[in-house]
Structures are given as C-alpha cells and as structure tokens.
Coordinates of C-alpha atoms in Angstrom, one line a residue:
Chain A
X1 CA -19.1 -26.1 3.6
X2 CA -17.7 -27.9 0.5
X3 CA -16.9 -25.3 -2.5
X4 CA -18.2 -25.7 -5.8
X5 CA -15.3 -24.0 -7.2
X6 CA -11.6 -22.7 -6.1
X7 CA -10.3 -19.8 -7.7
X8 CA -6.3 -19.1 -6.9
X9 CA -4.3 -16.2 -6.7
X10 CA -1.4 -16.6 -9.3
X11 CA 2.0 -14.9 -8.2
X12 CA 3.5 -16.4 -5.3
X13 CA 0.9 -18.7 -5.0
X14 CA 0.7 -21.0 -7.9
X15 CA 3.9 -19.8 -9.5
X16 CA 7.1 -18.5 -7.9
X17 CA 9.4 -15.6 -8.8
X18 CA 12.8 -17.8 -9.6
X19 CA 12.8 -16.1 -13.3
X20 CA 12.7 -12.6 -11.5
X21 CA 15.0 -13.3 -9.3
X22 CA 17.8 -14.8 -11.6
X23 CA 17.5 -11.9 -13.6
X24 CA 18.2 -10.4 -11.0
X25 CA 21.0 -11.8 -10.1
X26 CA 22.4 -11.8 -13.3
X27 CA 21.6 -7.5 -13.4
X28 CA 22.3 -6.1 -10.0
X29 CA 24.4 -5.4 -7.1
X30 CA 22.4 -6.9 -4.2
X31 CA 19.9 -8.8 -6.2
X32 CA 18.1 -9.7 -2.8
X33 CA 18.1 -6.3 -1.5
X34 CA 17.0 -4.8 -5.2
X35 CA 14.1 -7.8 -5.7
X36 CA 12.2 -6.9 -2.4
X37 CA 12.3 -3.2 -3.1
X38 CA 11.0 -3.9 -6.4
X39 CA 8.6 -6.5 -5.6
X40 CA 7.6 -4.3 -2.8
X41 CA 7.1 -1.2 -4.6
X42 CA 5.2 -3.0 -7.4
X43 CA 2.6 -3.6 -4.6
X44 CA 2.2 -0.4 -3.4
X45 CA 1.9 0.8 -6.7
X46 CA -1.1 -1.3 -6.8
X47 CA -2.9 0.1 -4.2
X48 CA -1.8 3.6 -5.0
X49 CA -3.3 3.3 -8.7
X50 CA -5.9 2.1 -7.4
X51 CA -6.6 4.9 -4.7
X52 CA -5.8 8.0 -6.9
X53 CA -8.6 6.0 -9.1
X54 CA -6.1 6.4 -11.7
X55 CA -5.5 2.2 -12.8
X56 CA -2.3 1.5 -15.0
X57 CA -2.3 -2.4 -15.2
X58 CA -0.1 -4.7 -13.7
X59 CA 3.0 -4.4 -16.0
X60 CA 2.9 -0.7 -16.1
X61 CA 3.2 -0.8 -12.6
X62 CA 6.2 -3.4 -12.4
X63 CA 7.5 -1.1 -15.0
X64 CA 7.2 2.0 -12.5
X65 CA 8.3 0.0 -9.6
X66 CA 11.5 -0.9 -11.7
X67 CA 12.4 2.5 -12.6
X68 CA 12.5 3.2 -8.8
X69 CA 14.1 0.4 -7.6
X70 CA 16.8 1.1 -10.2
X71 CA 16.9 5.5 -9.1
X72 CA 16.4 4.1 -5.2
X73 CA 19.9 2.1 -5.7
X74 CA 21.3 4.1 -7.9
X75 CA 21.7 1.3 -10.2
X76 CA 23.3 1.8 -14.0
X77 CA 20.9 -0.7 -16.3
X78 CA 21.0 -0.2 -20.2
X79 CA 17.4 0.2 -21.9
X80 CA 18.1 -4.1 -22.8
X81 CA 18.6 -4.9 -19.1
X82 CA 15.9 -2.9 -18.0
X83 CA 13.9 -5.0 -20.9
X84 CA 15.3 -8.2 -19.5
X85 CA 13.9 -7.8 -16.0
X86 CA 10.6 -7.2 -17.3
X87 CA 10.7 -10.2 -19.3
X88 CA 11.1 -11.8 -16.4
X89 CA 7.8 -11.2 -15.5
X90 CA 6.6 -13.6 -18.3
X91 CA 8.6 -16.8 -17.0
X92 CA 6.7 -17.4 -14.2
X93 CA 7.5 -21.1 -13.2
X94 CA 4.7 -23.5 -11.0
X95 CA 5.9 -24.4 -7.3
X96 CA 6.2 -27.9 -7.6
X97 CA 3.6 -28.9 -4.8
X98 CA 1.3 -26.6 -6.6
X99 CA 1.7 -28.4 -9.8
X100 CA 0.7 -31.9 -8.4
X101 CA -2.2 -30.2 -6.0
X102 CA -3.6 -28.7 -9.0
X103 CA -3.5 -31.9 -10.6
X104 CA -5.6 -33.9 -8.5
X105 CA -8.1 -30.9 -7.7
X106 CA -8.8 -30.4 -11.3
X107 CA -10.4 -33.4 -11.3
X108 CA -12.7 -32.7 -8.9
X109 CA -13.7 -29.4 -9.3
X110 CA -13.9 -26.4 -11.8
X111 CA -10.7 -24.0 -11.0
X112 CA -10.0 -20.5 -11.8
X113 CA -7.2 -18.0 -11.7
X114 CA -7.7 -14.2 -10.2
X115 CA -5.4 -12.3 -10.2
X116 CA -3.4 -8.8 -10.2
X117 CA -1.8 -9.4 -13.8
X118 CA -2.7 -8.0 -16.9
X119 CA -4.6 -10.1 -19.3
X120 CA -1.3 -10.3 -21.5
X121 CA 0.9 -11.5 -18.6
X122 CA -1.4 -14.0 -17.2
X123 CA -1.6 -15.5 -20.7
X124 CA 2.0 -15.4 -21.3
X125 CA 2.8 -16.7 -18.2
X126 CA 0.6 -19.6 -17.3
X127 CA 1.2 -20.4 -20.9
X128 CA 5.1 -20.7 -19.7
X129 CA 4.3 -22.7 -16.9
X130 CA 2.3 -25.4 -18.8
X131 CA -0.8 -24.6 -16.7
X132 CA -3.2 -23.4 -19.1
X133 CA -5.1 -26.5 -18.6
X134 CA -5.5 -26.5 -15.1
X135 CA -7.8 -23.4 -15.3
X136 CA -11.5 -23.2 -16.6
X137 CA -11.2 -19.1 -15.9
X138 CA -8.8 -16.7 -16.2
X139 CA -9.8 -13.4 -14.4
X140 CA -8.0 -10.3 -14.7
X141 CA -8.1 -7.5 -12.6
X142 CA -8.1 -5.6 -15.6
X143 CA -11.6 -5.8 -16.3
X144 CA -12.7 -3.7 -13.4
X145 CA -9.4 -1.9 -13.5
X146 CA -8.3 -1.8 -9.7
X147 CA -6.5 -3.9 -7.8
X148 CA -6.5 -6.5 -4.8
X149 CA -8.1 -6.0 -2.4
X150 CA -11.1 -4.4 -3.6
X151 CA -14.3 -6.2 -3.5
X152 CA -14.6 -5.5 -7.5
X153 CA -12.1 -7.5 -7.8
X154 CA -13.3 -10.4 -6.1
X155 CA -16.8 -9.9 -7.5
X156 CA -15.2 -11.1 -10.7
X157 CA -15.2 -14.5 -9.8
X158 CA -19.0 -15.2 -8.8
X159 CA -20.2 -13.4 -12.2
X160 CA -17.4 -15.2 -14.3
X161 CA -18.2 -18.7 -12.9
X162 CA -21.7 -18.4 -12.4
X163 CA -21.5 -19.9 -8.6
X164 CA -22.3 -17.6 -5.3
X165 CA -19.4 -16.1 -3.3
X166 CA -20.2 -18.5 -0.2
X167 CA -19.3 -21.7 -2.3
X168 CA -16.1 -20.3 -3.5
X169 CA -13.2 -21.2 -2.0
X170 CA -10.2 -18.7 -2.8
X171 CA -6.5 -19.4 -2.1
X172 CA -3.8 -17.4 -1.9
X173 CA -0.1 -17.3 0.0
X174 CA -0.6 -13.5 0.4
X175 CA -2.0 -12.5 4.1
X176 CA -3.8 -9.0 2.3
X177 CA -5.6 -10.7 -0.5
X178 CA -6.5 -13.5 1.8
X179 CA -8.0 -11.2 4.4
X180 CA -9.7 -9.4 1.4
X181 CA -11.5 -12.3 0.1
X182 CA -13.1 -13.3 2.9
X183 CA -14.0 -9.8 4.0
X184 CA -15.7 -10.0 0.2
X185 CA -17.6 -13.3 1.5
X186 CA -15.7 -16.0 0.2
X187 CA -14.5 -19.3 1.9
X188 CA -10.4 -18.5 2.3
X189 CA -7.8 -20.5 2.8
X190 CA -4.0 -18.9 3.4
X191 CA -1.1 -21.1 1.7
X192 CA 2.1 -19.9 4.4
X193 CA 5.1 -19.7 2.3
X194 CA 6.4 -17.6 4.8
X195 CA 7.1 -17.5 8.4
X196 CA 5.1 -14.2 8.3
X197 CA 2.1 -13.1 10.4
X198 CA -1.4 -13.0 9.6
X199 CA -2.6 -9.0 8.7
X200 CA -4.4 -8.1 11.9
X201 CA -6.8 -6.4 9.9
X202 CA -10.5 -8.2 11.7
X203 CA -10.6 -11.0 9.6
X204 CA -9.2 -14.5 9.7
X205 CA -8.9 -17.2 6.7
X206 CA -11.0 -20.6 7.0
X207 CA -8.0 -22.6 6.6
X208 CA -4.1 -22.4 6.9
X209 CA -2.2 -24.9 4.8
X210 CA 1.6 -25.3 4.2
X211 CA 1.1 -26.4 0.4
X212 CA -1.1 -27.1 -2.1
X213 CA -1.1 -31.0 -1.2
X214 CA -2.6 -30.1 2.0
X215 CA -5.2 -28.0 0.4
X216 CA -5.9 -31.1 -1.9
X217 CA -6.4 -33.3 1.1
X218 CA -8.4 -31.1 2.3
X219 CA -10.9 -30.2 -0.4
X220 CA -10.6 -34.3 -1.1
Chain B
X1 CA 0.3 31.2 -9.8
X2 CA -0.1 32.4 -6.5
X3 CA -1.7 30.0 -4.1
X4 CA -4.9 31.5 -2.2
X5 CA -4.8 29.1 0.9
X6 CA -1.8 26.7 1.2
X7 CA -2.4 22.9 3.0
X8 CA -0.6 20.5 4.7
X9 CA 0.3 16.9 5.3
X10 CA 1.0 16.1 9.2
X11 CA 2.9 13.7 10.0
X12 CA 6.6 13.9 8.4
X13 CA 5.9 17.3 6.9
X14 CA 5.0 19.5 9.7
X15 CA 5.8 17.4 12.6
X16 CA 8.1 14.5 13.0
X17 CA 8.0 11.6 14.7
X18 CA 10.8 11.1 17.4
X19 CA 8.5 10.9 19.8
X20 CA 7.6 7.5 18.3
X21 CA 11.6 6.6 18.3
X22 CA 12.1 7.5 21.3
X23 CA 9.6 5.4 22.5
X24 CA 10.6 2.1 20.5
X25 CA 14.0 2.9 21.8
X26 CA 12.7 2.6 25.5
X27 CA 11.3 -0.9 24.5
X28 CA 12.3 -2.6 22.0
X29 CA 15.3 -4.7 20.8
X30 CA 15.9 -3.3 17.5
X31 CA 14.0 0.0 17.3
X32 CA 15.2 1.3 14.1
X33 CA 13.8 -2.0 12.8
X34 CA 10.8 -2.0 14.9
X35 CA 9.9 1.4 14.1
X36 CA 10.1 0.9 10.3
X37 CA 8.4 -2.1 10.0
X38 CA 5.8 -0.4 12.2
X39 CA 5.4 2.5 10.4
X40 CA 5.5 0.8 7.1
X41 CA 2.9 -1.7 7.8
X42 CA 0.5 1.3 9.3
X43 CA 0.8 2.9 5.2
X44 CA -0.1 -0.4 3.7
X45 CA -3.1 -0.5 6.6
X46 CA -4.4 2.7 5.1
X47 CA -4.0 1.7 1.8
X48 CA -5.5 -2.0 2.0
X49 CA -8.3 -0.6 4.9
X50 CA -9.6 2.0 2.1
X51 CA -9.4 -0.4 -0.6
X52 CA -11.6 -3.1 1.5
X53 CA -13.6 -0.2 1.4
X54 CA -14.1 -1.0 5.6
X55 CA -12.3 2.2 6.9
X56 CA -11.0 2.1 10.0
X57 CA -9.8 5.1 11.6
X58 CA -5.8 5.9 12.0
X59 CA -5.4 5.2 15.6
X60 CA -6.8 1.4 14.8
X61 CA -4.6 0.8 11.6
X62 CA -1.5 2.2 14.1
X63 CA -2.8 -0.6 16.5
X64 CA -3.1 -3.1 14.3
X65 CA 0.6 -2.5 12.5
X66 CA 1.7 -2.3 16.3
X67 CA 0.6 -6.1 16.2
X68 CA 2.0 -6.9 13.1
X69 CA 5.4 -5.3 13.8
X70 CA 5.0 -7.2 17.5
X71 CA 4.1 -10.6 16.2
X72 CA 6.7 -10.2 13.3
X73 CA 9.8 -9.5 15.3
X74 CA 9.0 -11.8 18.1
X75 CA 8.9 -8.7 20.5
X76 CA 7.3 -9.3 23.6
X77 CA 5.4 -6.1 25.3
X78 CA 3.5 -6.0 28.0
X79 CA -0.4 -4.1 27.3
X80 CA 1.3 -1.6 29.3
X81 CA 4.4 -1.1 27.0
X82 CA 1.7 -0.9 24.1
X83 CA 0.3 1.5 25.4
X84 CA 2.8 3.7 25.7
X85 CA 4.2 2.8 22.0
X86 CA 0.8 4.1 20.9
X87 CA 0.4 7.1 23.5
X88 CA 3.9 8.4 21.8
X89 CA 1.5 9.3 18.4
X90 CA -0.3 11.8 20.6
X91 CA 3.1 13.5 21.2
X92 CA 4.2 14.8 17.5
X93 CA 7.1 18.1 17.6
X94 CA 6.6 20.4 15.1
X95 CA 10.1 20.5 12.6
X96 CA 12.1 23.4 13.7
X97 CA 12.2 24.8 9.9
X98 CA 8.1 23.8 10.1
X99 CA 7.7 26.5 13.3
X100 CA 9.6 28.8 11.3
X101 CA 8.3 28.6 8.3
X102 CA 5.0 28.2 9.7
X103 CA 5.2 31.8 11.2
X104 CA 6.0 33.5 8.2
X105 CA 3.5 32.2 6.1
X106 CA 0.3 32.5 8.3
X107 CA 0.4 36.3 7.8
X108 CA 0.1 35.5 4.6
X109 CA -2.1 32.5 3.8
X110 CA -4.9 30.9 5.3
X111 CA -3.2 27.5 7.0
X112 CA -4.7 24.0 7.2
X113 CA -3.6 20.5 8.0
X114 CA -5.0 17.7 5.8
X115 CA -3.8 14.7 7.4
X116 CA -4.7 10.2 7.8
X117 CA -5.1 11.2 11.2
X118 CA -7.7 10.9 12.8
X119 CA -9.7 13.6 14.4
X120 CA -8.7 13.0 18.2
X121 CA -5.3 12.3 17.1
X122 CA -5.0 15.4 15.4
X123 CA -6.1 17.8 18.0
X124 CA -4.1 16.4 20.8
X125 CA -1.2 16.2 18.8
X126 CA -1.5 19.8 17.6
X127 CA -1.7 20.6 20.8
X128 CA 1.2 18.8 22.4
X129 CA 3.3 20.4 19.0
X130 CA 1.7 23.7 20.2
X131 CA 0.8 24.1 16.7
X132 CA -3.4 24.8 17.2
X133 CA -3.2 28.6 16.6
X134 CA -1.1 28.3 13.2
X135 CA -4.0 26.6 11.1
X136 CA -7.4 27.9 10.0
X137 CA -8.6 24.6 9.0
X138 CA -8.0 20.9 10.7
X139 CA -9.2 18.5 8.2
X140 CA -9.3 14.3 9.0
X141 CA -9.9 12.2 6.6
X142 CA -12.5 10.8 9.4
X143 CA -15.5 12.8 7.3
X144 CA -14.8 11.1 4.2
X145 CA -13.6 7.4 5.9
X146 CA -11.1 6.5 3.2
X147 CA -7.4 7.4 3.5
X148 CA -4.9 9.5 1.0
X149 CA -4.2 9.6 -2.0
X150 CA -7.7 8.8 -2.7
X151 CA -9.1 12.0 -4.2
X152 CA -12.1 12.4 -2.1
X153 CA -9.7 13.3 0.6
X154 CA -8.1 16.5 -1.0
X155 CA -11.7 17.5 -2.3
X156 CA -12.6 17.8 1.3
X157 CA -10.1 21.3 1.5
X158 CA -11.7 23.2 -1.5
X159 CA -15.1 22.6 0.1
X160 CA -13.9 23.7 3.8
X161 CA -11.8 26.4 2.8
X162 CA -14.1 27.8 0.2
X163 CA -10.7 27.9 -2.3
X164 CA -10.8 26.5 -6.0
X165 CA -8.2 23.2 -6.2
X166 CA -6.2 25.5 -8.5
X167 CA -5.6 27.9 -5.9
X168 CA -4.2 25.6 -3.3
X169 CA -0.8 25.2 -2.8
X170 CA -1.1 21.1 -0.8
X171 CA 2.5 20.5 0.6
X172 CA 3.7 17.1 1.7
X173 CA 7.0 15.2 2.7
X174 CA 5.5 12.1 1.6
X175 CA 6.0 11.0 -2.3
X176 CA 3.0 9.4 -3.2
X177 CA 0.7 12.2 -1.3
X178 CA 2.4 14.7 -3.8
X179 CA 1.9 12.4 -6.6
X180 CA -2.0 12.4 -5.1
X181 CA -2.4 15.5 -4.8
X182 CA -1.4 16.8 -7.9
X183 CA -3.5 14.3 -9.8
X184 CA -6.0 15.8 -8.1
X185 CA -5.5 18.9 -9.3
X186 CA -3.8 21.5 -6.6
X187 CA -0.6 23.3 -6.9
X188 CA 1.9 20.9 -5.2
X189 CA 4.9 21.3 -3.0
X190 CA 7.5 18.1 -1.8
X191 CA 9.4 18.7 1.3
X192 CA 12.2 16.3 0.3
X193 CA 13.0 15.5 3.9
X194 CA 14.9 12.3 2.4
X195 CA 17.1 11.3 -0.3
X196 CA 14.4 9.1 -1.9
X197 CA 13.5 9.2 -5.3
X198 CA 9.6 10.7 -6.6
X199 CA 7.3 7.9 -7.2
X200 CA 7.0 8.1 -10.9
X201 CA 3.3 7.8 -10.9
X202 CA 2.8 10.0 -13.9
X203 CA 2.8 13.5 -11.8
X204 CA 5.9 15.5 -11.0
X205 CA 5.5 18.6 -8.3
X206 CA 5.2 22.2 -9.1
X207 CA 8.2 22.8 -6.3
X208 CA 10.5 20.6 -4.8
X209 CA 12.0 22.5 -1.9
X210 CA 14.6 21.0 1.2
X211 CA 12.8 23.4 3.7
X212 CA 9.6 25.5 5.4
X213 CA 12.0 28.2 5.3
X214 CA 12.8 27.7 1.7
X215 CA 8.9 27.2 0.8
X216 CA 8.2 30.6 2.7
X217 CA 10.4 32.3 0.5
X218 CA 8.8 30.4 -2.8
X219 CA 5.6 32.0 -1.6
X220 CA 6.9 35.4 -0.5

C-alpha cells in the first residue's frame, strides 16, 4: 500500500554519529571501545527510564550513560571535556545518501521526524545538519515521556499528522525501533547500515533497503 | 531498619550461570563471546518485550537471543545443539557464599526469589540448585507479564508476602535491578559480584556488600 506520509527515525538513520565520535577521539583512550559503551548504555538507559516509569529525557540519559562510560574505563575527563562530548550530541551531520533521498521524497510526500531526542536536541541538531526543511513534523518522545519502543511513542505520529497508522510508512536503520513500529501497525521499512541481524522478536519489516536512495525508488 | 522478609534476584545473585558456559564451551567457537552476546541480547529482549508491551515469557526471549547471538556470529548449531544451549538454563548452581549465606538467614527471615524467570524455569532450576526448601515465596514476573525494573514486578512481593515495601530488604547482583528496586521503594542490597560501576540512575543502595556471608552478618 502506498503511504501518505513517512516519518524517520533521526540518529543513525538520517544523521550519523561522526561529531560523537571525533570527540571522542580527540578525549579518550580507545575512542572505539569508549563510543559503543557509551552509545550502548545511552540505550539501555532508555529503556530502563522508561521501565522504572521514571522518564529523564534523551540528554539526561547521554549524560548518565557518559558518567559511566567514563567510571566503566576509568577515564580522567575535566568538567570541559565532559561538556565537549555532550556537545557533541548537537552536531549531528546528514548521511550523504540520506540527504539526496530526502530530497527527492520531500517532493512527493509530507515527512516527519520521531524520535528518541529531546525537543532541544532535535532542534539543535537538525538545525546543524541543514534539514529543518526536509520535515513538516518534528516529534519528540518527550511528549509522552518514554521511550522507543513503546506504542506511545509511535502513536505520536498518527495524532500529529492527522493520517492513520496503516498509511504511515516509518524508517529507521535500528532493528528494535523497526520491529516496534510495525508491531504498533505501521508500514516499516529497515535502512541496514549494518551487517547486523534482524531482532527475532515475531515481527518482520515491509521493506529492507541499503540507503535512503533505494527507499526513494521505492516510494517513487 | 530491620528488614521483616528479605527478597531475591535469581540469576547472578543467588545462582550463577556456568552451567550456561559450560555449555557454550561444548559448542561454540568463541564462547566467552557467544555467551555474552547471548546473554546481553536476552536483557535488552526483556526490556524492549515489556516496552512493546507484548510480553513474552523468559524461556522465549532466551530463545530468541539464542537466535540473535547464532545468526550474529555465523555459528552454526544443529536444533539439537540448541537445545542443549537452552536446556543448560534449567541447570542454575547456587553461589557457594549464596548456600551459606542462605542458611543462616532463613532462621531468621522469611526468604523469597523475585526473578524474569519464568515460572517453569524457576522451579526446575530451584530444584536442580537444590535451593526449593530455602524460600517461602517463588515469585515470576509471569503474573504481572512485564519484566524488571518495572515497578509492578517488585509490588508483586509486598502483596504475597503480606510485608510493607519498607520492610523488605530486595537484594540483587544486577545494577539496574537495585536501582529498580529502590525506586520502588524497598530497602536495597547490591551483591557487587563484579567490578562494574552502579548505574547512576538517581538511586544509590542502602548496602553494598561482596558477599551472602557478608549480607548475613548486615542482617544478624
């Protein structure tokens, strides 16, 4: 069924995590090892606050994913490098395919942006990345104050845009949030960044593309 | 103040998991690896099954990170060999310090498990740990069908062991089940079975304690 609207995930999906990863590189010892502890904490933290039904929004939680990256590694950061990696956060940059998929689907339908981040990051950010223009919505999990992959969340976009779940079509290069939306009832399609499997967890996306030109082909 | 019951996580707090290593050693390439990645993607199951709010019960999310960690690592296992990665949950050994501990505090307390698993898992693996006769209570977060730390699974122990949250002394290895717990409200104890930092989610535990044998003399 063709969508009436596509609403994307934003971090690692539209925009990639160069920023936070130069900082870093510029910071740490094993900036590779210390990024994926972060970045995977950050995540966990999500679902956590969510659980305990306690929410602390989406830089809070960087911010508590940082301080135990940094105790994990026994890292030494001053208060202004600590400061610098969270800045980070706000320099999101577009993946090039993204930016020209975007392009040529903006045309053709309305697009919107759900995601994970506080309202102040998303603006920041897709500000930064000189995509403000792209996006008809900006949704923030803020406003029902949990996190991906709860079908609150989801439920954002349908109210916000004023078209049903079945004609959405949501994208995102995360497995979890992919097998959430559909579960929620929208059409899905997975963007693999990664060599990484699908989450075994009883649902399957609609599509799987390698980039967002293939998604535009396909929506064309 | 002095608990009136005390409660405990399983898995990693009263009974560890080499039966599981032992297993991935028997049959797969990297089993440290394996066995990480297996048990870490069976947490983030719990987490992202509850917050789908479409529970599935632990012995499924333990399947279903099985696949993951299979598909991920390019293992291949025969249905057999699966089997017998999954049959090694039903075969948890109690800590030594746990056994100990165990004993001196029954005399003293009424005992109960709070545990993700599931009910059948539980009382086989009790069982098999010889365990059954220590604990008053068995509680599954089957009867509420959502997983830790959400707080409708430590409201299940006041109601079954007819003990105000206040009173209850909850004791886990696991940081974030801590963190959960006391949020919730009880009296909390962290086995620190590991030299990982708390997860600062805003709670810090009432004890912090290496041992059962150093938590029986705490509540002496």
């Amino acid at each position: 069924v063709r969508p009436d609207a596509i609403v994307f995930d934003m971090y690692g999906t539209v925009t990639n995590l160069k920023a936070v990863s130069n900082a870093c590189a510029d910071l740490v010892e094993d900036p590779a090892g210390f990024g994926a502890l972060w970045r995977s904490k950050q995540l966990e933290y999500t679902f956590l606050s969510s659980l305990m039904e306690d929410y602390e929004d989406f830089w809070q939680v960087t911010e508590a994913a940082l301080h135990y990256a940094t105790a994990a590694t026994g890292s030494r950061l001053t208060e202004g490098q600590r400061s610098s990696l969270m800045q980070s956060w706000l320099r999101p940059e577009p993946y090039e395919d993204a930016f020209k998929g975007l392009q040529e689907m903006k045309d053709r339908y309305p697009l919107a942006i759900l995601s994970n981040g506080s309202r102040g990051m998303l603006k920041k950010g897709l500000n930064h990345a000189g995509l403000e223009s792209f996006f008809d919505h900006v949704l923030s999990v803020d406003e029902v104050k949990v996190f991906k992959p709860s079908p609150k969340v989801y439920g954002l976009a349908p109210n916000r845009l004023g078209v049903c779940k079945e004609r959405i079509l949501f994208v995102s290069s995360n497995s979890f949030d992919v097998v959430g939306a559909k579960k929620y009832g929208f059409q899905t399609a997975w963007i693999r960044r990664e060599e990484v499997p699908l989450d075994p967890l009883g649902e399957t996306p609609d599509y799987v593309v390698s980039s967002f030109e293939e998604l535009a082909l396909l929506t064309a």
